[in-house]
């Protein structure tokens, strides 16, 4: 899979803010939001196998993981990565821009879905059917 970076930090957003977290930032994005804070992830990243991603994450000894991007759902391996992490006992968050179908994700993955406001320039790219796929533990993110 195309990985822009894997790093350990403190979660700065969502109801998980303030908690230690390993971030797996996947490369590639299908949107061009006006205020993107990670433009390097749009095209950047190198190929890593699922095994290598898991090995890099283990060195941080942290049970909270966020899969982010770019747009992580562009990669066909994302659901497999999420399920593998859940199977290993990780608490998995996945942040998506909301333009692709989230129903492919395992149900115990916490979805943090952007709702693109008009100012982003991408509001017309939302996949509105995702709203019906959200679970009670999932979260919405609005950048205004």
XYZ file of C-alpha atoms in Angstrom:
144
model
C 0.000 0.000 0.000
C 1.078 3.590 -0.559
C 2.175 5.067 2.782
C 3.141 8.724 3.175
C 4.259 8.350 6.807
C 3.799 6.442 10.047
C 4.358 8.407 13.239
C 3.519 8.571 16.929
C 1.931 11.704 18.390
C -0.894 13.008 20.534
C -4.316 12.899 18.899
C -5.322 16.506 18.256
C -8.862 16.083 16.961
C -12.094 14.197 17.645
C -13.272 12.842 20.965
C -9.872 11.091 21.190
C -7.991 14.416 21.451
C -5.189 14.303 24.002
C -4.568 10.564 23.733
C -1.337 8.972 22.458
C -1.883 7.658 18.936
C -0.018 6.055 16.060
C -0.910 7.671 12.753
C -0.700 5.777 9.491
C -0.979 8.384 6.752
C -1.730 6.719 3.435
C -0.779 8.440 0.195
C -3.158 9.666 -2.474
C -6.247 11.861 -2.440
C -9.098 12.376 -4.869
C -9.983 15.903 -3.684
C -8.281 19.300 -3.705
C -9.700 21.037 -0.649
C -8.803 24.721 -0.391
C -7.412 24.376 3.123
C -5.784 20.966 2.943
C -3.253 20.640 5.773
C -1.387 17.691 4.230
C -0.878 18.431 0.521
C 2.260 16.244 0.499
C 0.037 13.189 1.074
C -1.941 13.855 -2.108
C 0.742 12.354 -4.340
C 3.429 11.304 -1.879
C 4.279 8.014 -0.289
C 6.140 4.816 -0.878
C 4.930 1.238 -1.189
C 4.870 -0.800 2.025
C 3.417 -4.242 2.559
C 0.791 -4.801 5.221
C 3.401 -6.767 7.182
C 5.834 -3.829 7.138
C 3.139 -1.349 8.139
C 2.209 -3.539 11.110
C 5.873 -3.955 12.098
C 6.478 -0.197 12.062
C 3.394 0.422 14.169
C 4.308 -2.173 16.797
C 7.496 -0.326 17.719
C 5.408 2.490 19.259
C 3.601 0.198 21.736
C 0.374 2.205 21.467
C -3.091 0.682 21.119
C -4.814 3.685 19.477
C -4.259 3.940 15.714
C -5.612 6.413 13.197
C -5.570 5.603 9.497
C -5.632 8.884 7.607
C -4.419 10.426 4.386
C -4.783 11.841 1.808
C -7.840 9.691 1.411
C -7.246 6.214 2.855
C -10.254 4.640 1.127
C -8.610 5.092 -2.280
C -6.473 2.046 -1.499
C -8.039 -1.368 -1.777
C -5.941 -2.687 1.145
C -7.341 -0.209 3.671
C -10.183 -2.446 4.889
C -7.768 -5.361 5.261
C -5.350 -3.156 7.233
C -8.180 -2.001 9.503
C -9.408 -5.545 10.143
C -5.856 -6.765 10.799
C -5.367 -4.016 13.368
C -8.688 -4.768 15.078
C -7.783 -8.475 15.144
C -4.502 -7.580 16.909
C -6.357 -5.613 19.589
C -5.849 -2.070 18.326
C -8.514 0.608 18.715
C -8.797 1.842 15.118
C -9.919 5.250 13.885
C -10.192 5.999 10.174
C -10.433 9.584 8.950
C -11.994 9.970 5.522
C -12.906 12.961 3.370
C -16.393 11.489 2.884
C -16.258 11.170 -0.885
C -15.986 7.360 -1.005
C -18.146 4.540 0.344
C -17.411 3.848 4.024
C -19.579 0.717 4.156
C -16.525 -1.345 3.143
C -14.953 -0.776 6.561
C -15.230 -3.299 9.385
C -18.041 -2.266 11.758
C -15.770 -1.901 14.797
C -13.585 0.738 13.110
C -14.426 4.280 14.263
C -15.148 6.371 11.178
C -14.284 10.057 11.407
C -15.911 11.479 8.303
C -15.494 14.988 6.963
C -18.590 16.779 5.807
C -17.217 19.104 3.166
C -18.560 22.617 3.645
C -19.001 24.884 0.589
C -15.846 26.859 1.435
C -13.723 23.743 0.873
C -14.572 23.823 -2.828
C -15.385 20.104 -2.623
C -18.913 19.996 -1.151
C -20.284 18.629 -4.421
C -17.995 15.579 -4.107
C -19.549 14.227 -0.893
C -20.928 10.694 -1.015
C -24.102 11.439 0.933
C -25.106 7.769 1.244
C -22.310 7.528 3.844
C -24.537 9.245 6.393
C -26.721 6.151 6.554
C -23.626 3.968 7.115
C -22.454 5.771 10.249
C -22.552 3.866 13.530
C -23.242 5.435 16.947
C -19.509 5.530 17.797
C -18.573 7.275 14.529
C -17.888 11.004 14.302
C -18.416 13.816 11.811
C -15.848 16.525 11.183
C -16.672 19.925 9.726
C -13.851 22.312 8.878
C -15.270 25.826 8.829
